[in-house]
Coordinates of N, CA and C in Angstrom, one line a residue:
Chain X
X1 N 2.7 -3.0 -10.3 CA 1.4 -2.4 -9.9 C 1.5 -2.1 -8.4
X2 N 0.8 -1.1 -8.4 CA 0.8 -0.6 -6.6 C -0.4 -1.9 -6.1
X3 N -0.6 -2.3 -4.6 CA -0.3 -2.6 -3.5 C -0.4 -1.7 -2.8
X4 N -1.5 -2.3 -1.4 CA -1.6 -1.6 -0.3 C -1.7 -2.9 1.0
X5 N -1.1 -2.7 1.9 CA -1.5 -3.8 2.6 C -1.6 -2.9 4.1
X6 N -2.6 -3.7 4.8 CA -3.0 -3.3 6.7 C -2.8 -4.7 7.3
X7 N -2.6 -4.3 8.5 CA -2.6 -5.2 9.7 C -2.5 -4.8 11.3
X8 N -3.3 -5.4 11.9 CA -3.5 -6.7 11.4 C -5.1 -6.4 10.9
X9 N -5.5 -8.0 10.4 CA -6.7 -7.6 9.8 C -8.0 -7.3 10.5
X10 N -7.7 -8.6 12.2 CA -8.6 -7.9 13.1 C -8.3 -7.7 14.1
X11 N -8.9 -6.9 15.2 CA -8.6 -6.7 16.4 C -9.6 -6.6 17.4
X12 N -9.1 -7.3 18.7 CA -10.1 -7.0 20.2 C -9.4 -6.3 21.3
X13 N -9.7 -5.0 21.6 CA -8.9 -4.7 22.4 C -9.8 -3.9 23.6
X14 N -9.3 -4.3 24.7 CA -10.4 -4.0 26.3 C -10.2 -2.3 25.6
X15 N -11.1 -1.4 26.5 CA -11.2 0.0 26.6 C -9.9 0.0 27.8
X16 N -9.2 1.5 26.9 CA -8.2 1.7 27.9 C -6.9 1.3 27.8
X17 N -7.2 0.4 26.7 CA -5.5 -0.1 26.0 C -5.0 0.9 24.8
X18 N -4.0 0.3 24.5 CA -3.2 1.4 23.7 C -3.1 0.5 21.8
X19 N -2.7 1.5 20.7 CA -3.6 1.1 19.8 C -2.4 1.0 18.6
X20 N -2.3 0.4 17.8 CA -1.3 0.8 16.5 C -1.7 0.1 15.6
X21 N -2.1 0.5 14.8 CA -2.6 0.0 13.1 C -1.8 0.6 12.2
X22 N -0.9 -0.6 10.8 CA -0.2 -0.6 10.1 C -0.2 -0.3 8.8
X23 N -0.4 0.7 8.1 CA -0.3 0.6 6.7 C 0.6 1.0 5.5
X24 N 1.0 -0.2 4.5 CA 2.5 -0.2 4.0 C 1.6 0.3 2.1
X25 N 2.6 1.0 1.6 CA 1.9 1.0 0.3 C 3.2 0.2 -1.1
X26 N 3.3 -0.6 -2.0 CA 4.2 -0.2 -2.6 C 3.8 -0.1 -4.1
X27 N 4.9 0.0 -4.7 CA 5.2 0.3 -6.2 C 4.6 1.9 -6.6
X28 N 4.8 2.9 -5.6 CA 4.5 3.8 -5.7 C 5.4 4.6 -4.6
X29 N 5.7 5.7 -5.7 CA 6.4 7.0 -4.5 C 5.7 8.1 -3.8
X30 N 6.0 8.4 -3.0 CA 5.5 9.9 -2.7 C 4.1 9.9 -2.8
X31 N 2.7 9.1 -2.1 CA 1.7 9.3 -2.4 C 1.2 10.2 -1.2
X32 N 0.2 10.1 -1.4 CA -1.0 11.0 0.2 C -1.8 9.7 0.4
X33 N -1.5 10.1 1.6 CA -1.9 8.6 2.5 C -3.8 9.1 3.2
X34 N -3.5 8.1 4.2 CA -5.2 8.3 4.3 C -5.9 7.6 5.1
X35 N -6.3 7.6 6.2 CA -6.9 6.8 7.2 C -8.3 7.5 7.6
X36 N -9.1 6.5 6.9 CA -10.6 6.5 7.1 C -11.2 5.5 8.5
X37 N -12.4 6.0 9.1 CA -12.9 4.8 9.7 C -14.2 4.8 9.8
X38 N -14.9 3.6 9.3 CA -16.4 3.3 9.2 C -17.4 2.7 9.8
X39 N -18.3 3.3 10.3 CA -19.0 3.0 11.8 C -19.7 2.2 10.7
X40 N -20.6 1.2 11.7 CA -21.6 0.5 11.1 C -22.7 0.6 10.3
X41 N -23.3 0.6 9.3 CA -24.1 1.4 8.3 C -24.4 2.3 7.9
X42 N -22.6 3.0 7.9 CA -22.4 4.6 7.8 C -21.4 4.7 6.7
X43 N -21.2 6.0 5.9 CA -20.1 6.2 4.9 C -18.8 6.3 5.8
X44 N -17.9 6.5 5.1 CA -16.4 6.8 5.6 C -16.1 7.8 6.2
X45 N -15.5 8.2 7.3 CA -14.9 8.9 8.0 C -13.6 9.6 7.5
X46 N -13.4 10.6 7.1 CA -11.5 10.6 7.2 C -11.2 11.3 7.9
X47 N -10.2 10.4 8.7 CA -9.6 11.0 10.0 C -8.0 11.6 10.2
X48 N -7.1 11.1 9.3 CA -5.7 12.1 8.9 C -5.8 11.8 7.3
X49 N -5.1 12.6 6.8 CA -4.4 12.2 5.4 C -2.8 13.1 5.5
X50 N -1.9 12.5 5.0 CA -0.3 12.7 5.0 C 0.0 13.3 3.3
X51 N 0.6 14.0 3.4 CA 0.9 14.8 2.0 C 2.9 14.3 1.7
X52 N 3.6 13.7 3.1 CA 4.7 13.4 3.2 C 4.9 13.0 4.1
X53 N 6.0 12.5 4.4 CA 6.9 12.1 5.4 C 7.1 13.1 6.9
X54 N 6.3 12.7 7.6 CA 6.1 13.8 8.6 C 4.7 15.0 8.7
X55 N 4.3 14.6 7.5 CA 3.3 15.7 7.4 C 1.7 14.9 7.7
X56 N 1.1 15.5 8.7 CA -0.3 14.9 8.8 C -0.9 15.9 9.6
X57 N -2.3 15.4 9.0 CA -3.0 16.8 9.1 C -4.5 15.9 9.5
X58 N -5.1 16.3 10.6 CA -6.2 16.0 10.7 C -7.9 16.3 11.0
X59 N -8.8 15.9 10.5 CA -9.6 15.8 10.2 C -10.8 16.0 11.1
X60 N -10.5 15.5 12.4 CA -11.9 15.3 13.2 C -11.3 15.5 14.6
X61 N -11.4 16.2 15.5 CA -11.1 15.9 17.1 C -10.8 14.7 17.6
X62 N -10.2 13.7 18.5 CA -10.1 12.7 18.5 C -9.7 12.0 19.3
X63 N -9.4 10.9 20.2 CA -8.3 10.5 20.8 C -6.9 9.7 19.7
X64 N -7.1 9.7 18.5 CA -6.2 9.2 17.5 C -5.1 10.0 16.9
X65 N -4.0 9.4 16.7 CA -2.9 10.2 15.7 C -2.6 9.0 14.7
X66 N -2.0 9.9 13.9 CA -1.1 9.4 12.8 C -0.3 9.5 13.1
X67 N 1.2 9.1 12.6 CA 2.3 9.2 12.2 C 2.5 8.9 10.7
X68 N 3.5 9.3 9.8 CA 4.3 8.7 8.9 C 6.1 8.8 8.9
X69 N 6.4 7.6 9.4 CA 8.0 7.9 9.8 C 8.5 7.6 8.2
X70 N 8.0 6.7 7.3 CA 8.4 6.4 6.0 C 7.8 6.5 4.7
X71 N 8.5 7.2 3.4 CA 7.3 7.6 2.7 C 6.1 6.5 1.8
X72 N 6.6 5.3 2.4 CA 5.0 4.7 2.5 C 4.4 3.8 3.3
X73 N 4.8 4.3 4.3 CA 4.2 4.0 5.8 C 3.1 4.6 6.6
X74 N 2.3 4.3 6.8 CA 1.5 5.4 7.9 C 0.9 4.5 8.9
X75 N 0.9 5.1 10.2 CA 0.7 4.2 11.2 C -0.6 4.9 12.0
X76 N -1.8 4.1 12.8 CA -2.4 4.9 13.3 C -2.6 4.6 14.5
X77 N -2.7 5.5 15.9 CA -2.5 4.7 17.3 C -3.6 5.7 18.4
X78 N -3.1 5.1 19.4 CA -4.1 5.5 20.2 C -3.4 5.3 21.9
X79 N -3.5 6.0 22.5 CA -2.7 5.9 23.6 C -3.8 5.2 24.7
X80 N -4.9 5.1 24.4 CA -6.5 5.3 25.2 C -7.5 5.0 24.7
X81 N -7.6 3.8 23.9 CA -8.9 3.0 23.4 C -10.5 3.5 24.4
X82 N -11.4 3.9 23.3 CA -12.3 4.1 24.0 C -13.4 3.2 23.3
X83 N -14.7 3.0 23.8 CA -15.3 2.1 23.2 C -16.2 2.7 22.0
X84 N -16.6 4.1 22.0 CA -16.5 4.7 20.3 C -15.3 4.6 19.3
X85 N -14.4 3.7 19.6 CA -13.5 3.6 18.4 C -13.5 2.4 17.9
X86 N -14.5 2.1 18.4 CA -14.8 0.5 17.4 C -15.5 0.9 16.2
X87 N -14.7 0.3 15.2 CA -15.5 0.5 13.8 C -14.4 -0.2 13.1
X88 N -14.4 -0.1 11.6 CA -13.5 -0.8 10.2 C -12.4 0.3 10.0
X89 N -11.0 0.3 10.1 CA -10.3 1.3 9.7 C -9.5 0.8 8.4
X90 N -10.0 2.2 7.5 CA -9.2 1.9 6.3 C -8.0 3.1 6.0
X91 N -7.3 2.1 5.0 CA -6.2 3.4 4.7 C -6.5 3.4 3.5
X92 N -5.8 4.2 2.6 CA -6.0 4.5 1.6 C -4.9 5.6 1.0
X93 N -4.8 5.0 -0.3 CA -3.7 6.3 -1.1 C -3.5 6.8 -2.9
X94 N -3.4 7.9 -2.7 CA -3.8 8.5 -4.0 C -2.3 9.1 -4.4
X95 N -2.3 9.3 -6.0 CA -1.2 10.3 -6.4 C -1.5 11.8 -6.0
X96 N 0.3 12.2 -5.3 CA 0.1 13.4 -5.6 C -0.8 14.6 -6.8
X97 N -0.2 14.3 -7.9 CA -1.0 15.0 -9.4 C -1.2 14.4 -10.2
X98 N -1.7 14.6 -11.2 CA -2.0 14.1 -12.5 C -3.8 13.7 -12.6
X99 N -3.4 12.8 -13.5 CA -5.0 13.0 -13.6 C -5.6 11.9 -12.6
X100 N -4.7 11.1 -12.3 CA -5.6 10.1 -11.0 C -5.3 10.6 -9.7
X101 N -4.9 11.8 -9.7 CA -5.1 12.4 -8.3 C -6.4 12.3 -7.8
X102 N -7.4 12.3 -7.8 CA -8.6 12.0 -7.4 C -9.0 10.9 -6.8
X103 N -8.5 9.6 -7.5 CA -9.0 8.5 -6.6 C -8.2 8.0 -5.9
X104 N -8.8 7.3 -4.9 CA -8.7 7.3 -4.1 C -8.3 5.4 -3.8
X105 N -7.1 4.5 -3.5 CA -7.2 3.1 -3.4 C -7.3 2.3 -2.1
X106 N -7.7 1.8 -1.5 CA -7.8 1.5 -0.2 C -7.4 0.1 -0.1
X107 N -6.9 -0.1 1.1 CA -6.5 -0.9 1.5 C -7.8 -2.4 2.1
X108 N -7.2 -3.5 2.5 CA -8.3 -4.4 3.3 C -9.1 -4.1 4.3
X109 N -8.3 -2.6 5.4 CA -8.8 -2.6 6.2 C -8.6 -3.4 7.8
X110 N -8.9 -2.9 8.8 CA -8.9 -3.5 9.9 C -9.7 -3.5 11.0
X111 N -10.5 -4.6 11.0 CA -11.9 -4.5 11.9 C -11.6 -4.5 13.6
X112 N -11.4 -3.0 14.3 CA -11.6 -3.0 15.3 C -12.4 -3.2 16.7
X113 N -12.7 -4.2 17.5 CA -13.9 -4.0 18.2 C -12.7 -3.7 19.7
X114 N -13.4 -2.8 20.2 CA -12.9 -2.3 21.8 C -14.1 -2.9 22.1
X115 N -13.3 -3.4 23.7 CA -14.5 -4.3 24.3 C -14.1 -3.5 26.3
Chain Z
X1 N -22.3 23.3 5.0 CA -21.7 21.7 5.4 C -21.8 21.2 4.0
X2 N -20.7 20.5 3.6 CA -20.4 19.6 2.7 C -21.4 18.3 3.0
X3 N -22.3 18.0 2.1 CA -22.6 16.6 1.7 C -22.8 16.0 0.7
X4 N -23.3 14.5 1.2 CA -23.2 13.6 -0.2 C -24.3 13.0 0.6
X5 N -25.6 12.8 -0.4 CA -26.9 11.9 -0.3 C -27.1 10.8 -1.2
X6 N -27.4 9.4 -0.8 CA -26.9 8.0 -1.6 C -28.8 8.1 -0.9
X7 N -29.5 7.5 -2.4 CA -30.7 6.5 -2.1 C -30.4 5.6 -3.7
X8 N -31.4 4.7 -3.0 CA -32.2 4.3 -1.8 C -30.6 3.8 -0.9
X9 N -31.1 3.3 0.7 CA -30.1 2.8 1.6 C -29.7 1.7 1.0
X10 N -31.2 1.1 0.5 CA -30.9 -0.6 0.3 C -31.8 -1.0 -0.3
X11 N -31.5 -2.0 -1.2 CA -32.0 -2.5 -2.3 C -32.3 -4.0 -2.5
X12 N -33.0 -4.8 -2.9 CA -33.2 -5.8 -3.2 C -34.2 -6.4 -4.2
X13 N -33.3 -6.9 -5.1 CA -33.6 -7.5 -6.2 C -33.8 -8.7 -6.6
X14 N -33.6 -9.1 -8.2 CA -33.8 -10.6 -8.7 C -32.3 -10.0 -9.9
X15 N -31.7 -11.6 -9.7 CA -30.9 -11.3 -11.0 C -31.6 -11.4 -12.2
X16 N -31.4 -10.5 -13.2 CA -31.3 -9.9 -14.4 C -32.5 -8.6 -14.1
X17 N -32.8 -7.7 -12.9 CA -33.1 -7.0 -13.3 C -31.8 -5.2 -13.1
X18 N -32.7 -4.3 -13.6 CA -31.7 -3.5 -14.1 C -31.7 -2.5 -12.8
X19 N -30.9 -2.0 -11.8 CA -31.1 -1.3 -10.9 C -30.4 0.3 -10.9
X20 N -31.2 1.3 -10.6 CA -30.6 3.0 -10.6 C -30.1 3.5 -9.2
X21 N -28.7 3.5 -9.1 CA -28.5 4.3 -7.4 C -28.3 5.5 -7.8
X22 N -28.8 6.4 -6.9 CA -28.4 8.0 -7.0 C -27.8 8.2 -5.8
X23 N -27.1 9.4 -6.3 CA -26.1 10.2 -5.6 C -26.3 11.9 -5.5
X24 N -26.7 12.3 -4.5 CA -26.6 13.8 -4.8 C -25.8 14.2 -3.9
X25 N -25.5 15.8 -4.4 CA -24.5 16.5 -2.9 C -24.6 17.7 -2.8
X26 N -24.0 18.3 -1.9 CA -24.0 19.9 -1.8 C -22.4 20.0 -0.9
X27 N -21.3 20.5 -2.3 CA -20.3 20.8 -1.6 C -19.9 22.3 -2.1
X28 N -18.8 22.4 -1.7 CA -18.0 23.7 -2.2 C -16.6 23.2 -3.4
X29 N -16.2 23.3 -4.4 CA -15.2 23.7 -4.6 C -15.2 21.8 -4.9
X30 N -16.0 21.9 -5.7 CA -16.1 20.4 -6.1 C -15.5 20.2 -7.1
X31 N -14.6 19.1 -7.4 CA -13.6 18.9 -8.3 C -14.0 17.2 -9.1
X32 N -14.5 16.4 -8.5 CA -15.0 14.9 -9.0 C -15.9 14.5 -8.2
X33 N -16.2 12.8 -8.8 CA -17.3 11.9 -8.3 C -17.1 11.1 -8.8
X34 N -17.0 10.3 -7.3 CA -16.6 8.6 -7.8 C -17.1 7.7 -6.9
X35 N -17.5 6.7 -7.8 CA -18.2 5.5 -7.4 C -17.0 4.2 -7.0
X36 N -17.7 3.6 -5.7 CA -17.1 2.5 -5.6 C -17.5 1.6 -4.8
X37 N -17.4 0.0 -5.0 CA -18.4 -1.1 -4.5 C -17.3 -1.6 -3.9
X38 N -18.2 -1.6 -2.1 CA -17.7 -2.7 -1.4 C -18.3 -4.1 -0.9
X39 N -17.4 -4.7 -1.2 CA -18.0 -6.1 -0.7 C -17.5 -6.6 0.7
X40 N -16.7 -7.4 1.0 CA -16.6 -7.7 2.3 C -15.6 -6.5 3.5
X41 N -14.5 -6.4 2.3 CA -13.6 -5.5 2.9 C -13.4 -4.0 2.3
X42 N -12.1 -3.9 1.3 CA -11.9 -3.0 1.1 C -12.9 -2.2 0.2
X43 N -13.2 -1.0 0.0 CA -13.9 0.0 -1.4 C -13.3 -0.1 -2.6
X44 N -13.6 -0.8 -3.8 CA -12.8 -1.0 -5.0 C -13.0 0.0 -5.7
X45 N -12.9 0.8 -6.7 CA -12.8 1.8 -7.0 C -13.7 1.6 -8.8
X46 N -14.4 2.0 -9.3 CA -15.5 2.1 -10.0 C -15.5 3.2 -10.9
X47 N -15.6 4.1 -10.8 CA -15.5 5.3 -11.6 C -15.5 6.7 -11.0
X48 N -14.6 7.4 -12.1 CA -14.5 8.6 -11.5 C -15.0 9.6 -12.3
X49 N -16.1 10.6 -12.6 CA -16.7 11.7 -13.3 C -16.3 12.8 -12.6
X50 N -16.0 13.4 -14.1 CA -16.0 15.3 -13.9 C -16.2 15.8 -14.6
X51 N -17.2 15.6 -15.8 CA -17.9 16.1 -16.8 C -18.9 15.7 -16.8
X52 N -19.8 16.8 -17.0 CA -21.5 16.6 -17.1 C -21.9 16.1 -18.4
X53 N -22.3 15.0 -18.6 CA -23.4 14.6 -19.5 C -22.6 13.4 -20.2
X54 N -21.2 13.1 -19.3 CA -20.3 12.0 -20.4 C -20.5 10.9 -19.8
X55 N -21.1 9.5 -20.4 CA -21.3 8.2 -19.6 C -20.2 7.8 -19.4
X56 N -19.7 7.3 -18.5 CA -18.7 6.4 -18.4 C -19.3 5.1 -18.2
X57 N -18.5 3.7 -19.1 CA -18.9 2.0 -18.9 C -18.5 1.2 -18.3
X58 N -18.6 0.4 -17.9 CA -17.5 -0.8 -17.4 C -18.3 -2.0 -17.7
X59 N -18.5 -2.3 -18.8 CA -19.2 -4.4 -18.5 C -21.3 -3.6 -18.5
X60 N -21.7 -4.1 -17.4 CA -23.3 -4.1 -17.1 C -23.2 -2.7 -16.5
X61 N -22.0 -2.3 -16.2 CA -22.1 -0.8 -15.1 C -21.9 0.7 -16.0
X62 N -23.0 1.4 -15.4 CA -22.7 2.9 -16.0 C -22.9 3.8 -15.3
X63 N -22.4 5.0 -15.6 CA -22.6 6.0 -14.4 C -22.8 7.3 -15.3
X64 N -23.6 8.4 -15.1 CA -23.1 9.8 -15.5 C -23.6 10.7 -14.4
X65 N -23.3 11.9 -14.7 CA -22.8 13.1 -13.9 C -24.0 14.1 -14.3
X66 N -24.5 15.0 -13.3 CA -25.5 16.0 -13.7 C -24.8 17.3 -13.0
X67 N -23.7 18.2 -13.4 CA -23.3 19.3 -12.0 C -24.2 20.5 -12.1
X68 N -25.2 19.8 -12.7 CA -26.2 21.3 -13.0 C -27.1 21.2 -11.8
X69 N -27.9 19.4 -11.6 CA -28.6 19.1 -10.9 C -27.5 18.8 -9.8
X70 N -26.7 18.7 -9.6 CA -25.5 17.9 -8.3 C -26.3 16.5 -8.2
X71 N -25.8 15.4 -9.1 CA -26.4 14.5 -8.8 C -25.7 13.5 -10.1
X72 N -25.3 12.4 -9.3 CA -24.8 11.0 -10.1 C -25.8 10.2 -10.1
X73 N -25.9 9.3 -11.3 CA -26.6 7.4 -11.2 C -25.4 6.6 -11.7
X74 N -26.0 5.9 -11.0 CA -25.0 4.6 -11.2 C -26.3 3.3 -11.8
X75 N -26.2 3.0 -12.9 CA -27.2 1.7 -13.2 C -26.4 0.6 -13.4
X76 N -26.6 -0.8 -12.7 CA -26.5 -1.9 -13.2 C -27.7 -2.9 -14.4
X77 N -27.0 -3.2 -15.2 CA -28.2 -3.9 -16.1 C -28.0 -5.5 -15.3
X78 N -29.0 -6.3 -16.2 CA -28.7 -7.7 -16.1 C -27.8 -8.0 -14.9
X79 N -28.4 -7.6 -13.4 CA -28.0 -7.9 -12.3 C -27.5 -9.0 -11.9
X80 N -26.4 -9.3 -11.3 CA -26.0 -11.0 -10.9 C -26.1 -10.4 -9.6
X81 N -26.0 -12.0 -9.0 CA -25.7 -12.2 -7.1 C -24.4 -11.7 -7.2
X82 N -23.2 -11.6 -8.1 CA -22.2 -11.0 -7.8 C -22.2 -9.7 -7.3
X83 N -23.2 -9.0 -7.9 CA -22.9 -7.5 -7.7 C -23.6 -7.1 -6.2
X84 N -24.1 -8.2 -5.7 CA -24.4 -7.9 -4.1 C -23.1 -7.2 -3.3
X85 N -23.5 -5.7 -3.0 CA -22.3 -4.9 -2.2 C -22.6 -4.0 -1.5
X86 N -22.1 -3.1 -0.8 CA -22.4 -1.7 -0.6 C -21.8 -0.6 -1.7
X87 N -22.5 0.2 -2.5 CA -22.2 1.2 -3.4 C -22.0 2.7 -2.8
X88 N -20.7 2.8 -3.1 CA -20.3 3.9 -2.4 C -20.6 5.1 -3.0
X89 N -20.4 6.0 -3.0 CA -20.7 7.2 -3.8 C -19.7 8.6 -3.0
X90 N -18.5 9.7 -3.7 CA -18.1 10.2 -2.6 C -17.6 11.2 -4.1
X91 N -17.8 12.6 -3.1 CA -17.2 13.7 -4.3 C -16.0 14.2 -3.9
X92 N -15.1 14.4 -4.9 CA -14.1 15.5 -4.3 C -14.2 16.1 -4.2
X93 N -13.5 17.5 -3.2 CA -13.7 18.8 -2.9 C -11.9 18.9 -2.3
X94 N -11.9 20.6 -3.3 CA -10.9 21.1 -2.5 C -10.6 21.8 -1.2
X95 N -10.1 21.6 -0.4 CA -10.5 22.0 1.2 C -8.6 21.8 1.7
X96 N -8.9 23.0 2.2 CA -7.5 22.9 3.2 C -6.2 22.8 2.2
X97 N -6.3 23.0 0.7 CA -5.3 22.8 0.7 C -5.0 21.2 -0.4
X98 N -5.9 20.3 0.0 CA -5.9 19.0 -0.4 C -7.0 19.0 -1.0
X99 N -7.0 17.9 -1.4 CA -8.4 16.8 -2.2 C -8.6 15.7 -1.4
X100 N -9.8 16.2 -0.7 CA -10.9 15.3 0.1 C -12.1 14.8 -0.5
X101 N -12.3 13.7 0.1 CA -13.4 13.1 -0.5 C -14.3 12.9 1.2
X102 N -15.6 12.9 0.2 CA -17.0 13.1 1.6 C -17.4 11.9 0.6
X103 N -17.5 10.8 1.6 CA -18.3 9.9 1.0 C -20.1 10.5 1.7
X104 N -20.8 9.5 0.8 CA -22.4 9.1 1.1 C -22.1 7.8 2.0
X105 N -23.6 7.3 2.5 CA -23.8 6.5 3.6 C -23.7 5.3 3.0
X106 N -23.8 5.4 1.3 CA -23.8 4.0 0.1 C -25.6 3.4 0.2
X107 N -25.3 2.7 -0.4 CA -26.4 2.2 -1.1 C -26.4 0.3 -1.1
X108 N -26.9 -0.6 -0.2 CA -26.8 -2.4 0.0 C -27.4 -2.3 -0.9
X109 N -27.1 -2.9 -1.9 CA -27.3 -4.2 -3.1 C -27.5 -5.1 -2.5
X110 N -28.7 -6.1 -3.0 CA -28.8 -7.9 -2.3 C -29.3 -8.0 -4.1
X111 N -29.0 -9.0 -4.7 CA -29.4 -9.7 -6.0 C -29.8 -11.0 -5.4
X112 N -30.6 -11.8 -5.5 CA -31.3 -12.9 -4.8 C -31.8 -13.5 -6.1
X113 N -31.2 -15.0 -6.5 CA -31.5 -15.4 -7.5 C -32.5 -16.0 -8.0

């Protein structure tokens, strides 16, 4: 069965530091990846989704990137923590086709507070 | 603009009674709708509709689809303290290329026994 795992689970990091959150998927190939982030009594944000290995495409202006160096790896960072990037970041991953292309699995998540 | 509208925000109940969340939206190039309850951490995934008028079940949980009206419910019967969560609600849409989903702002569950 697929598995998704993040880490770490939480974080405190001053404004102004630099950022990397981890997300591994297994018992699945080739999926579309997915990094959401959820402000406080708000729905989900999606901020990249990856269609491959190298490929990411994003969603919202930002000081954030993605990477995916491996096809089920996706990494999310930040060179310049600011204190609107505190929130919950989730990842998340779907099949390419078929009929569960649609939904969507997510991970634990990683509660970030910039301080 | 793509959206998705979740009422009520928040809810509070007594276990065993029966509760209705709605979902409405206005996107383009809408392809599903799916529900899903979170609890402390991650969004677990609950159901997915893309036919109008077909209930889907799971246990106490139902859901059906209106794409005439743009609008999902989600009912719990015979409520527990378990199902205290946030209810998510989020449609697909084709966009760019891919299948994105726009969530709603969800819906707090409290069951209070």
């Amino acid at each position: 069965s697929q598995t998704i795992h993040q880490w770490p689970a939480t974080l405190v990091q001053p404004v102004g530091s630099p950022l990397s959150l981890e997300c591994t998927v297994e018992g699945t190939s080739n999926p579309n990846l997915y990094w959401y982030r959820q402000a406080a009594g708000r729905g989900l944000q999606l901020l990249f989704y990856s269609v491959g290995i190298g490929q990411i495409s994003s969603e919202v202006p930002q000081n954030l990137s993605a990477s995916r160096p491996q096809d089920r790896q996706f990494i999310l960072s930040s060179k310049k923590l600011l204190l609107s990037d505190s929130g919950f970041y989730l990842c998340a991953w779907s099949d390419i086709g078929g009929p569960t292309a649609y939904e969507q699995y997510f991970g634990p998540g990683t509660r970030l507070t910039v301080t | 603009e793509d959206k998705v509208v979740q009422s009520p925000l928040s809810l509070v109940v007594h276990e065993g009674d029966t509760v209705t969340l709605n979902c409405s939206y206005e996107v383009t190039n809408f392809r599903s709708l799916l529900w899903y309850k979170q609890e402390k951490k991650a969004p677990t995934f609950l159901f997915m509709l893309t036919s109008s008028g077909i209930e889907k079940k799971s246990g106490r949980l139902s859901s059906i689809l209106d794409k005439k009206e743009l609008f999902s419910i989600l009912n719990i019967t015979a409520t527990q303290t378990g199902d205290s969560a946030i209810y998510l609600c989020a449609v697909v849409t084709f966009s760019g290329g891919y299948n994105k989903l726009i969530f709603g702002a969800g819906t707090r569950l409290a069951v209070h026994p």
